[in-house]
Coordinates of C-alpha atoms in Angstrom, one line a residue:
Chain A
G1 CA 0.0 0.0 0.0
A2 CA 0.9 3.7 0.1
V3 CA 1.2 4.4 -3.6
V4 CA 1.3 7.9 -4.9
S5 CA 0.9 8.7 -8.6
Q6 CA 1.6 11.8 -10.6
H7 CA 0.3 12.9 -14.0
P8 CA 1.8 13.6 -16.4
S9 CA 5.2 12.1 -16.0
R10 CA 6.7 14.4 -18.7
V11 CA 5.4 17.6 -20.2
I12 CA 6.8 20.1 -22.6
C13 CA 5.1 23.5 -22.9
K14 CA 5.7 26.8 -24.5
S15 CA 6.8 29.8 -22.5
G16 CA 3.8 31.8 -21.2
T17 CA 1.4 28.8 -21.0
S18 CA 0.2 27.1 -17.8
V19 CA 0.7 23.5 -16.8
K20 CA -1.2 21.4 -14.3
I21 CA 0.3 18.5 -12.5
E22 CA -1.8 16.0 -10.5
C23 CA -0.7 14.1 -7.5
R24 CA -2.9 11.3 -6.2
S25 CA -2.7 8.9 -3.3
L26 CA -4.1 5.7 -4.8
D27 CA -4.7 3.5 -1.8
F28 CA -4.8 5.7 1.2
Q29 CA -6.2 9.1 2.4
A30 CA -3.5 11.7 2.5
T31 CA -3.8 14.2 5.3
T32 CA -1.0 16.3 3.9
M33 CA 0.7 16.5 0.6
F34 CA 4.0 18.2 -0.2
W35 CA 5.3 19.7 -3.4
Y36 CA 9.0 19.7 -4.1
R37 CA 11.2 20.9 -7.0
Q38 CA 14.5 19.4 -7.9
F39 CA 17.0 20.9 -10.4
P40 CA 19.6 18.7 -12.0
K41 CA 22.2 17.3 -9.6
Q42 CA 20.6 19.2 -6.7
S43 CA 18.4 18.0 -3.8
L44 CA 14.7 18.3 -3.3
M45 CA 13.5 21.8 -2.3
L46 CA 10.2 22.0 -0.6
M47 CA 7.9 24.4 -2.3
A48 CA 4.7 24.1 -0.3
T49 CA 2.6 22.1 2.1
S50 CA -1.0 21.3 1.2
N51 CA -3.8 20.2 3.5
E52 CA -7.1 19.1 2.2
G53 CA -9.7 21.9 2.3
S54 CA -7.3 24.6 3.3
K55 CA -4.9 27.0 1.6
A56 CA -1.4 25.7 0.9
T57 CA 1.5 27.0 2.9
Y58 CA 4.4 28.2 0.7
E59 CA 8.0 28.2 1.6
Q60 CA 9.9 31.4 1.6
G61 CA 10.8 32.5 -1.9
V62 CA 8.1 30.5 -3.7
E63 CA 5.6 32.6 -5.5
K64 CA 2.1 31.5 -4.6
D65 CA 0.5 33.3 -7.5
K66 CA 2.8 31.5 -9.9
F67 CA 2.6 28.0 -8.4
L68 CA -1.1 27.4 -7.6
I69 CA -1.9 24.5 -5.4
N70 CA -5.3 23.0 -4.9
H71 CA -6.0 20.2 -2.5
A72 CA -9.5 19.3 -3.5
S73 CA -9.8 16.0 -1.6
L74 CA -8.0 13.6 0.6
T75 CA -6.6 11.8 -2.4
L76 CA -5.8 14.6 -4.9
S77 CA -3.6 17.7 -5.0
T78 CA -2.8 19.7 -8.1
L79 CA 0.1 22.1 -8.8
T80 CA -0.4 24.6 -11.6
V81 CA 2.6 26.4 -13.0
T82 CA 1.2 29.6 -14.4
S83 CA 2.8 31.6 -17.2
A84 CA 5.7 29.1 -17.3
H85 CA 9.2 30.3 -18.3
P86 CA 12.3 28.2 -19.2
E87 CA 13.7 28.7 -15.7
D88 CA 10.7 26.8 -14.4
S89 CA 11.9 23.7 -16.2
S90 CA 12.6 21.2 -13.4
F91 CA 11.6 17.9 -11.9
Y92 CA 8.5 18.3 -9.7
I93 CA 7.8 15.7 -7.1
C94 CA 4.9 15.4 -4.7
S95 CA 4.7 13.3 -1.5
A96 CA 1.9 12.4 0.9
T97 CA 1.5 11.4 4.5
R98 CA -1.4 9.3 5.6
Q99 CA -3.8 9.6 8.5
A100 CA -2.6 6.5 10.4
S101 CA 1.0 7.3 10.3
T102 CA 2.4 10.8 9.9
Y103 CA 6.2 10.1 10.1
E104 CA 6.8 8.8 6.6
Q105 CA 6.3 10.6 3.3
Y106 CA 5.4 8.6 0.3
F107 CA 6.8 10.1 -2.9
G108 CA 5.2 10.2 -6.3
P109 CA 7.3 9.3 -9.4
G110 CA 7.8 12.9 -10.4
T111 CA 6.9 15.1 -13.3
R112 CA 9.6 16.4 -15.7
L113 CA 8.6 19.9 -16.9
T114 CA 10.4 21.4 -19.9
V115 CA 9.5 24.9 -20.9
T116 CA 10.6 26.0 -24.4
Chain B
G1 CA 19.3 28.5 10.0
Q2 CA 18.9 25.1 8.4
N3 CA 22.0 23.2 7.2
I4 CA 22.4 19.6 6.2
D5 CA 25.8 18.5 5.0
Q6 CA 26.8 15.3 3.2
P7 CA 29.6 14.4 0.8
T8 CA 28.9 15.2 -2.8
E9 CA 30.3 12.0 -4.3
M10 CA 31.7 8.7 -3.2
T11 CA 32.9 5.6 -5.0
A12 CA 33.2 2.0 -3.8
T13 CA 33.8 -1.5 -5.1
E14 CA 31.2 -4.1 -5.5
G15 CA 30.9 -6.3 -2.4
A16 CA 32.5 -3.7 -0.1
I17 CA 31.1 -1.6 2.7
V18 CA 30.5 2.1 2.4
Q19 CA 29.5 4.7 5.0
I20 CA 27.8 7.9 4.0
N21 CA 27.9 10.6 6.7
C22 CA 25.4 13.4 7.3
T23 CA 25.6 16.3 9.7
Y24 CA 22.8 18.6 10.4
Q25 CA 21.9 21.9 12.2
T26 CA 18.2 22.5 12.1
S27 CA 15.8 24.6 14.1
G28 CA 13.7 21.6 14.9
F29 CA 14.2 17.8 15.0
N30 CA 11.6 15.1 14.7
G31 CA 13.6 12.4 13.1
L32 CA 16.1 11.8 10.3
F33 CA 15.4 9.9 7.1
W34 CA 17.6 8.3 4.5
Y35 CA 16.3 8.0 0.9
Q36 CA 17.7 6.4 -2.2
Q37 CA 17.2 8.2 -5.5
H38 CA 18.0 6.9 -9.0
A39 CA 18.4 9.5 -11.7
G40 CA 15.1 10.8 -12.9
E41 CA 13.1 8.9 -10.3
A42 CA 11.4 9.7 -7.0
P43 CA 13.2 9.0 -3.7
T44 CA 12.5 5.7 -2.1
F45 CA 12.5 5.3 1.7
L46 CA 15.5 3.5 3.3
S47 CA 15.5 4.2 7.0
Y48 CA 14.2 6.4 9.8
N49 CA 15.9 7.3 13.1
V50 CA 14.3 9.3 15.8
L51 CA 16.3 8.0 18.8
D52 CA 20.0 7.7 19.2
G53 CA 21.6 4.4 18.0
L54 CA 21.7 2.0 15.1
E55 CA 18.8 0.8 13.1
E56 CA 19.5 -2.2 10.9
K57 CA 17.5 -3.3 7.9
G58 CA 19.1 -6.0 5.8
R59 CA 22.2 -4.7 4.0
F60 CA 21.4 -1.1 5.1
S61 CA 22.0 0.4 8.6
S62 CA 21.5 3.9 9.8
F63 CA 23.0 5.5 12.9
L64 CA 21.9 8.7 14.7
S65 CA 23.5 10.8 17.4
R66 CA 21.2 13.7 18.2
S67 CA 23.7 15.4 20.6
K68 CA 26.3 15.5 17.8
G69 CA 23.8 16.3 15.0
Y70 CA 25.2 13.4 13.1
S71 CA 24.0 10.4 11.2
Y72 CA 25.4 7.8 8.8
L73 CA 24.1 5.3 6.4
L74 CA 26.0 2.1 6.1
L75 CA 25.6 -0.1 3.0
K76 CA 27.1 -3.6 3.1
E77 CA 27.8 -6.1 0.4
L78 CA 27.5 -3.4 -2.2
Q79 CA 25.9 -4.3 -5.5
M80 CA 26.0 -2.4 -8.8
K81 CA 22.3 -1.5 -8.4
D82 CA 23.3 0.5 -5.3
S83 CA 24.7 3.2 -7.6
A84 CA 22.4 6.1 -6.9
S85 CA 22.1 9.3 -4.9
Y86 CA 21.5 9.0 -1.2
L87 CA 19.6 11.8 0.5
C88 CA 19.7 12.6 4.2
A89 CA 16.6 14.5 5.3
V90 CA 15.6 15.9 8.7
R91 CA 12.0 16.2 9.7
G92 CA 11.2 19.5 11.3
G93 CA 8.0 21.1 12.4
Y94 CA 4.7 20.4 10.6
N95 CA 6.1 17.2 9.1
K96 CA 8.4 19.2 6.8
L97 CA 11.4 17.4 5.4
I98 CA 14.6 19.3 4.9
F99 CA 16.9 17.6 2.5
G100 CA 20.6 17.6 2.1
A101 CA 22.1 17.9 -1.3
G102 CA 22.6 14.2 -1.6
T103 CA 25.6 11.9 -2.1
R104 CA 26.1 10.3 -5.5
L105 CA 27.5 6.8 -4.9
A106 CA 29.2 5.0 -7.8
V107 CA 29.8 1.3 -7.3
H108 CA 32.5 -0.3 -9.5
P109 CA 33.1 -3.9 -10.3

């Protein structure tokens, strides 16, 4: 159990367009979901923390109007990169914690975003 | 501030033992995680330490000293498939994970 999926796995978009990435917990209810960004050969940087039914909490330096997060249910969170630019090209990974156990984060497979 | 340090790269020989160190200075501490990450993939959970001491899980062991802000991951009987990045992460407040930059391990025959 504890499987997290992301869709799409890869996306290429043109500069100025918006891209939505979905994160789903397939076999458990996720109390909290996290969104990370990872640039090549660097570690994961937390962007925001998302709880179902409430506004996401963004880390310092992350623009909330550019990276829109919606946590519509206990199994789905979405990240929308608005007006994407080439510098937004990165690997975006979500993770989720479940109600019964909050110490472990289960990671999705990641979404590779390329903005041309 | 938050600071997690681990070596950037390490190399080792198949069948050998390697120890990857991690030191941390964080404003809160609710446990330390080790993750394995292959290129282009999501991290996979290896171990979790919240109390001082050694946790053993098959070929992998992890040690924690909270007073020293220090942890290590020990990999025994190295296999070629162990070539990956190993991420040290500290859990702070609100379940947030703060990751180190990762250690790229290359295992050679």
